[in-house]
């Protein structure tokens, strides 16, 4: 029996939220189970009760500083449903444009700032240099282009949304402004600049990902989690803020499609006794199934993007990763393809003359339920409100992507732990591998728990009832 010991590595880097990982070994030292523990209490749904419904797009955006636009638009979609209105075409185009800026910004942040240091410098690099500063030093040209792409996404989000971090312009019934020629000109220039960056950024990221798989073949050979998946589709294409939810099985076969108002017929939330984050499963024919959401799930569920460059990369993705793809690290490539599509689609919207029309219709709440959703960068986000005849929220339920990916995250932790606890014992490699496997899902624990906190990662390795070692970063 190995002696107890504790290793401390502080502070954690590049994890959004407060997490602890446990790894259980049996008496023979084989991996028994592993999982992610979220230590903070979820409570935002209770905060919303008693508030005016029309405040939801602004209040819920404060849940998270990483994906506020996702909550902003999801809340508006729910309020439109509650009031029984459809915003004008210009408003729908502006909402989508705002959201595409958010996707460009968020995916660029995830790929280049959170995962980028692992890809550019390698999983075995010293944590002291494996960060965004290390990327700038190792590959200044790529860092410059990547950060500019992220900045363009944020600029689009800010101009259309009224604020960079917590947008304010989308309201029940539409958008609270009309797009003038000056703003239109600036937006077109940014989108053109972003498109000009893609030919350099896309092959660079693909090359880094391929080199990472060569250096760590276990990621391509063993970090594979077959599962059901769910994504929003419209006309068989990937869609972000409108469409039906499609659930596929691990072979890619469609099992069910439904409108968001029927989500509670299929999705089941349940409490996990060792974590404050609930997990979500899909129930079909009386059986519960774990499922994946997010960029890779969206690509598995849909048949196309509908733009030239993105569809070309979509075909390459299927060739390299399979269709459907279940290899965890390919989520990085999926995010990259969504950036390409978001840039192309933004250009299409800005060329659409309908964007200059009326942007708002009157709204009146008469009591009832409102359900709305978006495809957040990390996956499907659902807002569900019960609103009384005075327009006051009487109940709220929020289902976020990280909850839906929870079971898959835990299975990925098991696979990465197996590689470095059993197959190749190495404490630093264990921390690096577990962190990287979690980052592939780009988890947002603030959304999942609605709590503030530091961002440490703690890994506890137990053999039977005894804690063998605890590693902290």
Short mmCIF file of C-alpha atoms in Angstrom, two decimals:
data_model
loop_
_atom_site.label_atom_id
_atom_site.label_comp_id
_atom_site.label_asym_id
_atom_site.label_seq_id
_atom_site.Cartn_x
_atom_site.Cartn_y
_atom_site.Cartn_z
CA UNK A 1 0.00 0.00 0.00
CA UNK A 2 1.58 3.31 -1.02
CA UNK A 3 2.14 5.92 1.65
CA UNK A 4 -0.16 8.90 1.88
CA UNK A 5 1.18 12.13 0.44
CA UNK A 6 -0.13 15.49 -0.61
CA UNK A 7 1.15 17.59 -3.52
CA UNK A 8 0.02 21.20 -3.81
CA UNK A 9 0.11 23.16 -7.07
CA UNK A 10 -1.41 26.61 -6.80
CA UNK A 11 -3.07 28.48 -8.46
CA UNK A 12 -5.19 26.70 -11.03
CA UNK A 13 -5.24 28.08 -14.57
CA UNK A 14 -7.74 28.05 -17.41
CA UNK A 15 -10.77 26.48 -15.71
CA UNK A 16 -13.96 28.57 -15.45
CA UNK A 17 -15.33 27.73 -12.02
CA UNK A 18 -14.45 25.90 -8.80
CA UNK A 19 -13.88 22.17 -9.24
CA UNK A 20 -12.56 19.11 -7.50
CA UNK A 21 -11.82 15.75 -9.12
CA UNK A 22 -11.90 12.39 -7.36
CA UNK A 23 -10.25 9.22 -8.66
CA UNK A 24 -11.13 5.96 -6.92
CA UNK A 25 -8.86 2.91 -7.17
CA UNK A 26 -9.77 -0.55 -5.99
CA UNK A 27 -7.57 -2.54 -3.62
CA UNK A 28 -5.51 -3.85 -6.53
CA UNK A 29 -4.82 -0.33 -7.73
CA UNK A 30 -7.11 -0.47 -10.80
CA UNK A 31 -9.30 2.49 -11.67
CA UNK A 32 -12.76 2.10 -10.17
CA UNK A 33 -14.40 5.47 -10.83
CA UNK A 34 -13.62 9.16 -11.30
CA UNK A 35 -15.62 12.36 -11.49
CA UNK A 36 -15.91 16.12 -11.24
CA UNK A 37 -17.19 17.62 -7.98
CA UNK A 38 -18.73 21.11 -8.03
CA UNK A 39 -18.52 22.56 -4.55
CA UNK A 40 -20.82 25.57 -4.77
CA UNK A 41 -24.58 25.80 -4.34
CA UNK A 42 -26.78 26.56 -7.34
CA UNK A 43 -29.33 29.25 -6.49
CA UNK A 44 -29.97 31.66 -9.35
CA UNK A 45 -33.35 30.19 -10.26
CA UNK A 46 -34.68 31.23 -6.84
CA UNK A 47 -33.32 34.76 -7.26
CA UNK A 48 -35.47 35.25 -10.37
CA UNK A 49 -38.77 34.53 -8.60
CA UNK A 50 -40.74 37.74 -8.00
CA UNK A 51 -38.93 39.76 -10.65
CA UNK A 52 -40.58 41.41 -13.65
CA UNK A 53 -40.40 39.08 -16.63
CA UNK A 54 -39.10 41.77 -18.99
CA UNK A 55 -35.97 42.05 -16.82
CA UNK A 56 -34.94 38.44 -17.50
CA UNK A 57 -32.71 39.17 -20.55
CA UNK A 58 -30.70 41.65 -18.47
CA UNK A 59 -30.64 39.85 -15.12
CA UNK A 60 -29.83 36.36 -16.41
CA UNK A 61 -26.97 37.74 -18.51
CA UNK A 62 -25.26 38.40 -15.17
CA UNK A 63 -25.13 34.69 -14.40
CA UNK A 64 -21.87 34.46 -16.28
CA UNK A 65 -19.30 36.85 -17.70
CA UNK A 66 -18.15 34.25 -20.23
CA UNK A 67 -21.46 33.54 -21.99
CA UNK A 68 -23.84 36.41 -21.09
CA UNK A 69 -25.12 36.72 -24.66
CA UNK A 70 -26.36 33.13 -24.57
CA UNK A 71 -28.51 33.84 -21.50
CA UNK A 72 -29.57 37.21 -22.96
CA UNK A 73 -30.98 35.67 -26.15
CA UNK A 74 -32.37 32.52 -24.50
CA UNK A 75 -34.34 34.71 -22.09
CA UNK A 76 -35.71 36.79 -24.98
CA UNK A 77 -36.77 33.65 -26.84
CA UNK A 78 -38.60 32.46 -23.71
CA UNK A 79 -40.37 35.81 -23.30
CA UNK A 80 -41.41 35.86 -26.98
CA UNK A 81 -42.91 32.41 -26.45
CA UNK A 82 -44.69 33.50 -23.28
CA UNK A 83 -46.19 36.55 -25.00
CA UNK A 84 -47.03 34.66 -28.19
CA UNK A 85 -45.14 37.05 -30.48
CA UNK A 86 -42.64 36.68 -33.32
CA UNK A 87 -40.07 39.48 -33.66
CA UNK A 88 -39.71 41.17 -37.08
CA UNK A 89 -37.17 39.72 -39.57
CA UNK A 90 -34.67 42.53 -38.90
CA UNK A 91 -34.73 41.78 -35.17
CA UNK A 92 -34.12 38.07 -35.76
CA UNK A 93 -31.19 38.87 -38.05
CA UNK A 94 -29.68 41.29 -35.51
CA UNK A 95 -30.07 38.78 -32.69
CA UNK A 96 -28.34 36.16 -34.80
CA UNK A 97 -25.56 38.58 -35.75
CA UNK A 98 -24.99 39.48 -32.11
CA UNK A 99 -24.87 35.81 -31.30
CA UNK A 100 -22.41 34.99 -34.07
CA UNK A 101 -20.08 37.62 -32.62
CA UNK A 102 -20.45 35.88 -29.28
CA UNK A 103 -19.58 32.50 -30.83
CA UNK A 104 -16.46 33.92 -32.51
CA UNK A 105 -15.35 35.53 -29.25
CA UNK A 106 -16.11 32.57 -26.97
CA UNK A 107 -14.65 29.86 -29.21
CA UNK A 108 -11.53 31.95 -29.84
CA UNK A 109 -11.12 32.35 -26.08
CA UNK A 110 -11.56 28.62 -25.54
CA UNK A 111 -9.22 27.49 -28.32
CA UNK A 112 -6.44 30.04 -28.03
CA UNK A 113 -6.43 31.14 -24.38
CA UNK A 114 -7.75 28.13 -22.44
CA UNK A 115 -6.69 25.17 -24.61
CA UNK A 116 -4.09 26.93 -26.73
CA UNK A 117 -1.21 26.71 -24.25
CA UNK A 118 -1.64 22.92 -24.14
CA UNK A 119 -1.61 22.70 -27.93
CA UNK A 120 1.18 25.20 -28.63
CA UNK A 121 3.52 24.27 -25.77
CA UNK A 122 2.48 20.66 -25.15
CA UNK A 123 0.81 18.92 -22.22
CA UNK A 124 4.19 18.19 -20.66
CA UNK A 125 5.32 21.83 -20.55
CA UNK A 126 5.92 23.60 -17.24
CA UNK A 127 2.61 25.11 -15.99
CA UNK A 128 4.55 28.30 -15.27
CA UNK A 129 4.92 28.92 -19.02
CA UNK A 130 1.93 26.95 -20.30
CA UNK A 131 -0.36 29.97 -20.54
CA UNK A 132 -1.29 32.76 -22.94
CA UNK A 133 2.00 34.55 -22.24
CA UNK A 134 3.81 31.37 -23.24
CA UNK A 135 1.86 31.28 -26.52
CA UNK A 136 2.85 34.88 -27.28
CA UNK A 137 6.48 34.03 -26.68
CA UNK A 138 6.41 30.72 -28.59
CA UNK A 139 4.31 31.80 -31.57
CA UNK A 140 3.73 35.57 -31.56
CA UNK A 141 2.18 35.71 -35.04
CA UNK A 142 -0.47 33.08 -34.25
CA UNK A 143 -1.16 34.73 -30.89
CA UNK A 144 -1.65 38.09 -32.60
CA UNK A 145 -4.09 36.70 -35.17
CA UNK A 146 -5.97 34.63 -32.59
CA UNK A 147 -6.45 37.52 -30.18
CA UNK A 148 -7.53 39.78 -33.04
CA UNK A 149 -10.16 37.23 -34.09
CA UNK A 150 -11.43 37.12 -30.51
CA UNK A 151 -11.50 40.93 -30.42
CA UNK A 152 -13.53 41.13 -33.64
CA UNK A 153 -16.12 38.76 -32.21
CA UNK A 154 -16.37 40.91 -29.11
CA UNK A 155 -16.68 44.10 -31.18
CA UNK A 156 -19.58 42.63 -33.16
CA UNK A 157 -21.25 41.51 -29.95
CA UNK A 158 -20.75 44.94 -28.39
CA UNK A 159 -21.99 46.99 -31.34
CA UNK A 160 -25.16 44.94 -31.81
CA UNK A 161 -25.68 44.12 -28.13
CA UNK A 162 -24.98 47.60 -26.74
CA UNK A 163 -22.37 46.25 -24.30
CA UNK A 164 -19.43 43.96 -24.66
CA UNK A 165 -19.95 41.79 -21.59
CA UNK A 166 -23.62 42.07 -20.65
CA UNK A 167 -25.71 42.95 -23.74
CA UNK A 168 -28.86 45.01 -23.34
CA UNK A 169 -30.43 45.54 -26.78
CA UNK A 170 -32.41 42.32 -27.21
CA UNK A 171 -35.81 42.60 -25.54
CA UNK A 172 -39.11 40.76 -25.56
CA UNK A 173 -40.55 41.28 -29.02
CA UNK A 174 -37.31 42.11 -30.81
CA UNK A 175 -34.37 44.51 -30.67
CA UNK A 176 -34.35 47.97 -29.10
CA UNK A 177 -32.59 49.81 -31.97
CA UNK A 178 -32.34 49.92 -35.75
CA UNK A 179 -29.05 49.49 -37.57
CA UNK A 180 -27.74 52.68 -39.20
CA UNK A 181 -25.30 52.90 -42.11
CA UNK A 182 -22.33 53.83 -39.93
CA UNK A 183 -22.69 50.73 -37.79
CA UNK A 184 -23.35 48.59 -40.85
CA UNK A 185 -20.11 49.81 -42.46
CA UNK A 186 -18.05 49.07 -39.34
CA UNK A 187 -19.56 45.60 -38.97
CA UNK A 188 -18.81 44.73 -42.59
CA UNK A 189 -15.19 45.83 -42.17
CA UNK A 190 -14.75 43.66 -39.07
CA UNK A 191 -16.29 40.61 -40.72
CA UNK A 192 -14.11 41.10 -43.82
CA UNK A 193 -11.04 41.34 -41.59
CA UNK A 194 -12.04 38.16 -39.73
CA UNK A 195 -12.47 36.29 -42.99
CA UNK A 196 -9.01 37.42 -44.04
CA UNK A 197 -7.52 35.91 -40.86
CA UNK A 198 -9.09 32.47 -41.33
CA UNK A 199 -6.68 31.12 -44.00
CA UNK A 200 -3.83 31.49 -41.54
CA UNK A 201 -5.55 30.52 -38.30
CA UNK A 202 -7.45 27.41 -39.45
CA UNK A 203 -4.50 25.35 -40.75
CA UNK A 204 -2.36 26.48 -37.80
CA UNK A 205 -4.86 25.16 -35.23
CA UNK A 206 -5.44 21.94 -37.17
CA UNK A 207 -1.68 21.40 -37.29
CA UNK A 208 -1.33 21.93 -33.55
CA UNK A 209 -4.14 19.48 -32.86
CA UNK A 210 -2.60 16.81 -35.10
CA UNK A 211 0.79 17.26 -33.42
CA UNK A 212 -0.82 16.92 -29.99
CA UNK A 213 -2.41 13.64 -31.09
CA UNK A 214 0.96 12.42 -32.36
CA UNK A 215 2.68 13.34 -29.08
CA UNK A 216 -0.11 11.82 -26.98
CA UNK A 217 -1.60 8.98 -29.05
CA UNK A 218 -3.75 7.89 -26.13
CA UNK A 219 -5.93 10.97 -26.72
CA UNK A 220 -6.87 9.73 -30.17
CA UNK A 221 -6.96 6.02 -29.31
CA UNK A 222 -8.45 5.91 -25.80
CA UNK A 223 -10.18 9.24 -25.11
CA UNK A 224 -13.30 8.16 -26.99
CA UNK A 225 -16.75 8.43 -25.37
CA UNK A 226 -19.56 7.02 -27.55
CA UNK A 227 -22.84 8.58 -26.50
CA UNK A 228 -26.12 10.08 -27.58
CA UNK A 229 -25.96 13.70 -28.70
CA UNK A 230 -28.30 16.66 -29.01
CA UNK A 231 -28.18 19.82 -31.11
CA UNK A 232 -30.47 22.36 -32.72
CA UNK A 233 -31.15 21.90 -36.43
CA UNK A 234 -33.02 23.95 -39.01
CA UNK A 235 -33.37 22.74 -42.60
CA UNK A 236 -30.89 19.97 -41.70
CA UNK A 237 -28.24 22.58 -40.87
CA UNK A 238 -26.60 23.67 -37.63
CA UNK A 239 -28.63 26.47 -36.02
CA UNK A 240 -27.92 28.58 -32.95
CA UNK A 241 -31.03 30.49 -31.89
CA UNK A 242 -33.97 28.86 -33.72
CA UNK A 243 -35.00 25.38 -34.78
CA UNK A 244 -35.83 21.99 -33.30
CA UNK A 245 -33.74 19.90 -30.96
CA UNK A 246 -32.55 16.65 -32.53
CA UNK A 247 -31.40 13.73 -30.39
CA UNK A 248 -29.16 11.14 -32.06
CA UNK A 249 -27.83 7.86 -30.71
CA UNK A 250 -24.18 6.81 -30.73
CA UNK A 251 -24.46 5.59 -34.34
CA UNK A 252 -25.74 8.98 -35.52
CA UNK A 253 -29.31 7.78 -36.09
CA UNK A 254 -32.01 10.33 -35.20
CA UNK A 255 -34.06 9.12 -32.25
CA UNK A 256 -36.36 12.11 -31.76
CA UNK A 257 -36.86 15.75 -32.74
CA UNK A 258 -38.91 18.17 -30.67
CA UNK A 259 -39.69 21.84 -30.17
CA UNK A 260 -38.13 23.46 -27.13
CA UNK A 261 -41.51 23.78 -25.40
CA UNK A 262 -41.52 19.97 -25.11
CA UNK A 263 -38.05 19.61 -23.59
CA UNK A 264 -39.46 18.39 -20.26
CA UNK A 265 -41.02 15.38 -22.01
CA UNK A 266 -37.53 14.06 -22.75
CA UNK A 267 -34.87 15.66 -20.55
CA UNK A 268 -34.52 14.51 -16.93
CA UNK A 269 -32.57 16.45 -14.31
CA UNK A 270 -31.32 14.53 -11.28
CA UNK A 271 -29.31 15.31 -8.17
CA UNK A 272 -25.81 13.87 -7.77
CA UNK A 273 -25.10 13.13 -4.11
CA UNK A 274 -21.44 14.20 -4.30
CA UNK A 275 -21.86 17.45 -6.25
CA UNK A 276 -24.02 20.59 -6.29
CA UNK A 277 -24.37 20.39 -10.07
CA UNK A 278 -27.31 18.36 -11.34
CA UNK A 279 -26.83 16.03 -14.26
CA UNK A 280 -29.26 15.74 -17.16
CA UNK A 281 -30.16 12.65 -19.20
CA UNK A 282 -32.52 12.08 -22.11
CA UNK A 283 -35.37 9.62 -21.63
CA UNK A 284 -36.54 7.64 -24.65
CA UNK A 285 -38.88 4.65 -24.52
CA UNK A 286 -38.52 4.50 -20.76
CA UNK A 287 -34.70 4.37 -20.80
CA UNK A 288 -32.32 7.10 -19.61
CA UNK A 289 -29.29 7.93 -21.74
CA UNK A 290 -26.27 10.14 -21.15
CA UNK A 291 -25.78 12.58 -24.01
CA UNK A 292 -23.41 15.21 -25.34
CA UNK A 293 -24.14 18.81 -26.29
CA UNK A 294 -21.87 21.47 -27.76
CA UNK A 295 -20.03 22.02 -31.05
CA UNK A 296 -19.23 18.37 -31.73
CA UNK A 297 -22.77 17.27 -30.83
CA UNK A 298 -24.21 19.94 -33.11
CA UNK A 299 -22.08 18.67 -36.00
CA UNK A 300 -23.02 15.07 -35.26
CA UNK A 301 -26.72 15.97 -35.25
CA UNK A 302 -26.80 18.19 -38.34
CA UNK A 303 -25.94 17.49 -41.96
CA UNK A 304 -24.34 20.77 -42.98
CA UNK A 305 -23.57 24.39 -42.11
CA UNK A 306 -24.65 25.89 -45.42
CA UNK A 307 -21.59 28.05 -46.11
CA UNK A 308 -18.69 27.21 -48.41
CA UNK A 309 -15.67 27.19 -46.09
CA UNK A 310 -17.45 25.66 -43.10
CA UNK A 311 -18.96 22.84 -45.15
CA UNK A 312 -15.53 22.03 -46.61
CA UNK A 313 -14.10 21.77 -43.08
CA UNK A 314 -17.18 19.78 -42.01
CA UNK A 315 -16.33 17.15 -44.63
CA UNK A 316 -12.70 17.09 -43.45
CA UNK A 317 -13.87 16.73 -39.83
CA UNK A 318 -15.93 13.66 -40.76
CA UNK A 319 -12.94 12.17 -42.61
CA UNK A 320 -10.55 12.64 -39.67
CA UNK A 321 -12.83 12.04 -36.70
CA UNK A 322 -15.64 9.91 -38.07
CA UNK A 323 -19.36 10.58 -38.39
CA UNK A 324 -20.57 10.72 -35.74
CA UNK A 325 -17.37 11.67 -33.92
CA UNK A 326 -16.90 10.64 -30.29
CA UNK A 327 -13.22 11.52 -29.79
CA UNK A 328 -13.07 14.09 -26.99
CA UNK A 329 -10.21 16.20 -28.33
CA UNK A 330 -11.96 16.74 -31.67
CA UNK A 331 -14.25 19.18 -29.90
CA UNK A 332 -11.43 21.68 -30.45
CA UNK A 333 -11.70 21.20 -34.21
CA UNK A 334 -15.49 21.49 -34.01
CA UNK A 335 -15.16 24.89 -32.30
CA UNK A 336 -12.76 26.01 -35.02
CA UNK A 337 -15.25 25.07 -37.75
CA UNK A 338 -18.00 26.98 -35.95
CA UNK A 339 -15.79 30.08 -35.94
CA UNK A 340 -15.40 29.73 -39.72
CA UNK A 341 -19.15 29.34 -40.15
CA UNK A 342 -19.94 32.26 -37.81
CA UNK A 343 -17.71 34.58 -39.86
CA UNK A 344 -19.28 33.44 -43.15
CA UNK A 345 -22.83 33.61 -41.82
CA UNK A 346 -22.25 37.09 -40.34
CA UNK A 347 -21.26 38.27 -43.82
CA UNK A 348 -24.48 36.82 -45.26
CA UNK A 349 -26.59 38.62 -42.66
CA UNK A 350 -24.90 41.97 -43.32
CA UNK A 351 -25.67 41.61 -47.03
CA UNK A 352 -29.35 40.90 -46.32
CA UNK A 353 -31.39 44.06 -46.96
CA UNK A 354 -34.01 42.92 -44.46
CA UNK A 355 -31.62 43.81 -41.62
CA UNK A 356 -32.60 47.49 -42.03
CA UNK A 357 -36.32 47.01 -41.30
CA UNK A 358 -38.45 47.47 -38.18
CA UNK A 359 -37.04 45.66 -35.17
CA UNK A 360 -39.75 45.37 -32.51
CA UNK A 361 -43.38 44.39 -31.93
CA UNK A 362 -45.53 45.20 -28.85
CA UNK A 363 -45.52 42.64 -26.04
CA UNK A 364 -48.01 41.99 -23.27
CA UNK A 365 -47.81 39.16 -20.76
CA UNK A 366 -51.17 37.65 -19.85
CA UNK A 367 -49.97 34.79 -17.68
CA UNK A 368 -48.56 31.43 -18.65
CA UNK A 369 -45.35 29.67 -19.52
CA UNK A 370 -42.46 30.81 -21.67
CA UNK A 371 -39.70 28.45 -22.86
CA UNK A 372 -36.76 29.43 -25.02
CA UNK A 373 -33.33 28.14 -25.90
CA UNK A 374 -30.12 28.83 -27.78
CA UNK A 375 -27.11 26.77 -28.69
CA UNK A 376 -24.62 28.32 -26.28
CA UNK A 377 -20.93 27.94 -27.20
CA UNK A 378 -20.80 24.99 -24.79
CA UNK A 379 -24.12 23.47 -25.85
CA UNK A 380 -27.89 23.73 -25.48
CA UNK A 381 -29.11 26.34 -22.97
CA UNK A 382 -32.77 26.33 -21.88
CA UNK A 383 -34.75 29.02 -20.04
CA UNK A 384 -38.21 28.11 -18.71
CA UNK A 385 -40.38 30.69 -16.91
CA UNK A 386 -43.82 30.66 -15.33
CA UNK A 387 -45.17 34.22 -15.60
CA UNK A 388 -48.36 35.53 -13.97
CA UNK A 389 -50.90 37.92 -15.49
CA UNK A 390 -49.03 40.91 -14.04
CA UNK A 391 -45.81 39.92 -15.82
CA UNK A 392 -44.08 38.60 -12.69
CA UNK A 393 -41.90 35.47 -12.76
CA UNK A 394 -43.35 32.87 -10.39
CA UNK A 395 -41.02 29.95 -11.25
CA UNK A 396 -37.87 29.50 -13.29
CA UNK A 397 -35.80 26.59 -14.49
CA UNK A 398 -32.48 26.90 -16.29
CA UNK A 399 -30.74 23.93 -17.90
CA UNK A 400 -27.20 24.70 -19.04
CA UNK A 401 -24.76 22.86 -21.26
CA UNK A 402 -22.28 21.79 -18.59
CA UNK A 403 -25.05 19.95 -16.73
CA UNK A 404 -25.91 18.03 -19.88
CA UNK A 405 -22.25 17.19 -20.49
CA UNK A 406 -21.65 16.23 -16.86
CA UNK A 407 -21.75 12.46 -17.35
CA UNK A 408 -19.53 12.73 -20.43
CA UNK A 409 -17.03 14.92 -18.57
CA UNK A 410 -16.81 12.30 -15.83
CA UNK A 411 -16.21 9.53 -18.35
CA UNK A 412 -13.48 11.59 -20.01
CA UNK A 413 -11.85 12.15 -16.61
CA UNK A 414 -11.83 8.37 -16.10
CA UNK A 415 -10.13 7.86 -19.46
CA UNK A 416 -7.46 10.51 -18.88
CA UNK A 417 -6.88 9.24 -15.35
CA UNK A 418 -6.49 5.68 -16.62
CA UNK A 419 -3.72 6.89 -18.91
CA UNK A 420 -1.71 8.53 -16.14
CA UNK A 421 -2.63 6.75 -12.90
CA UNK A 422 -2.49 3.17 -14.12
CA UNK A 423 -0.78 3.05 -17.49
CA UNK A 424 1.90 5.70 -16.84
CA UNK A 425 1.92 6.95 -13.23
CA UNK A 426 3.10 10.55 -13.11
CA UNK A 427 1.58 13.20 -10.86
CA UNK A 428 2.22 16.20 -13.09
CA UNK A 429 1.12 14.33 -16.20
CA UNK A 430 -2.02 13.26 -14.33
CA UNK A 431 -2.94 16.87 -13.53
CA UNK A 432 -2.20 18.02 -17.06
CA UNK A 433 -4.18 15.21 -18.69
CA UNK A 434 -7.23 15.58 -16.44
CA UNK A 435 -7.30 19.35 -16.88
CA UNK A 436 -6.99 19.08 -20.65
CA UNK A 437 -9.79 16.51 -20.88
CA UNK A 438 -12.05 18.84 -18.88
CA UNK A 439 -11.09 21.86 -21.01
CA UNK A 440 -12.20 20.02 -24.14
CA UNK A 441 -15.77 20.52 -22.89
CA UNK A 442 -15.09 24.18 -22.08
CA UNK A 443 -17.14 23.79 -18.87
CA UNK A 444 -18.79 26.85 -17.37
CA UNK A 445 -19.31 26.11 -13.70
CA UNK A 446 -20.64 29.60 -12.96
CA UNK A 447 -23.54 28.83 -15.29
CA UNK A 448 -24.00 25.36 -13.86
CA UNK A 449 -23.96 26.42 -10.20
CA UNK A 450 -24.64 30.18 -10.31
CA UNK A 451 -22.07 30.90 -7.60
CA UNK A 452 -18.95 32.99 -7.23
CA UNK A 453 -15.62 31.50 -6.26
CA UNK A 454 -11.96 30.95 -6.95
CA UNK A 455 -10.92 28.52 -9.64
CA UNK A 456 -8.84 25.76 -8.03
CA UNK A 457 -8.68 22.17 -9.23
CA UNK A 458 -8.14 19.45 -6.67
CA UNK A 459 -7.64 15.77 -7.50
CA UNK A 460 -8.08 13.20 -4.74
CA UNK A 461 -6.81 9.67 -5.51
CA UNK A 462 -8.33 7.03 -3.22
CA UNK A 463 -7.52 3.35 -2.86
CA UNK A 464 -10.54 1.75 -1.22
CA UNK A 465 -11.43 3.97 1.75
CA UNK A 466 -7.96 5.49 2.01
CA UNK A 467 -6.86 8.71 0.32
CA UNK A 468 -3.55 7.86 -1.32
CA UNK A 469 -2.75 11.38 -2.45
CA UNK A 470 -4.28 14.77 -3.11
CA UNK A 471 -3.01 17.01 -5.89
CA UNK A 472 -3.98 20.66 -6.08
CA UNK A 473 -3.32 23.25 -8.73
#
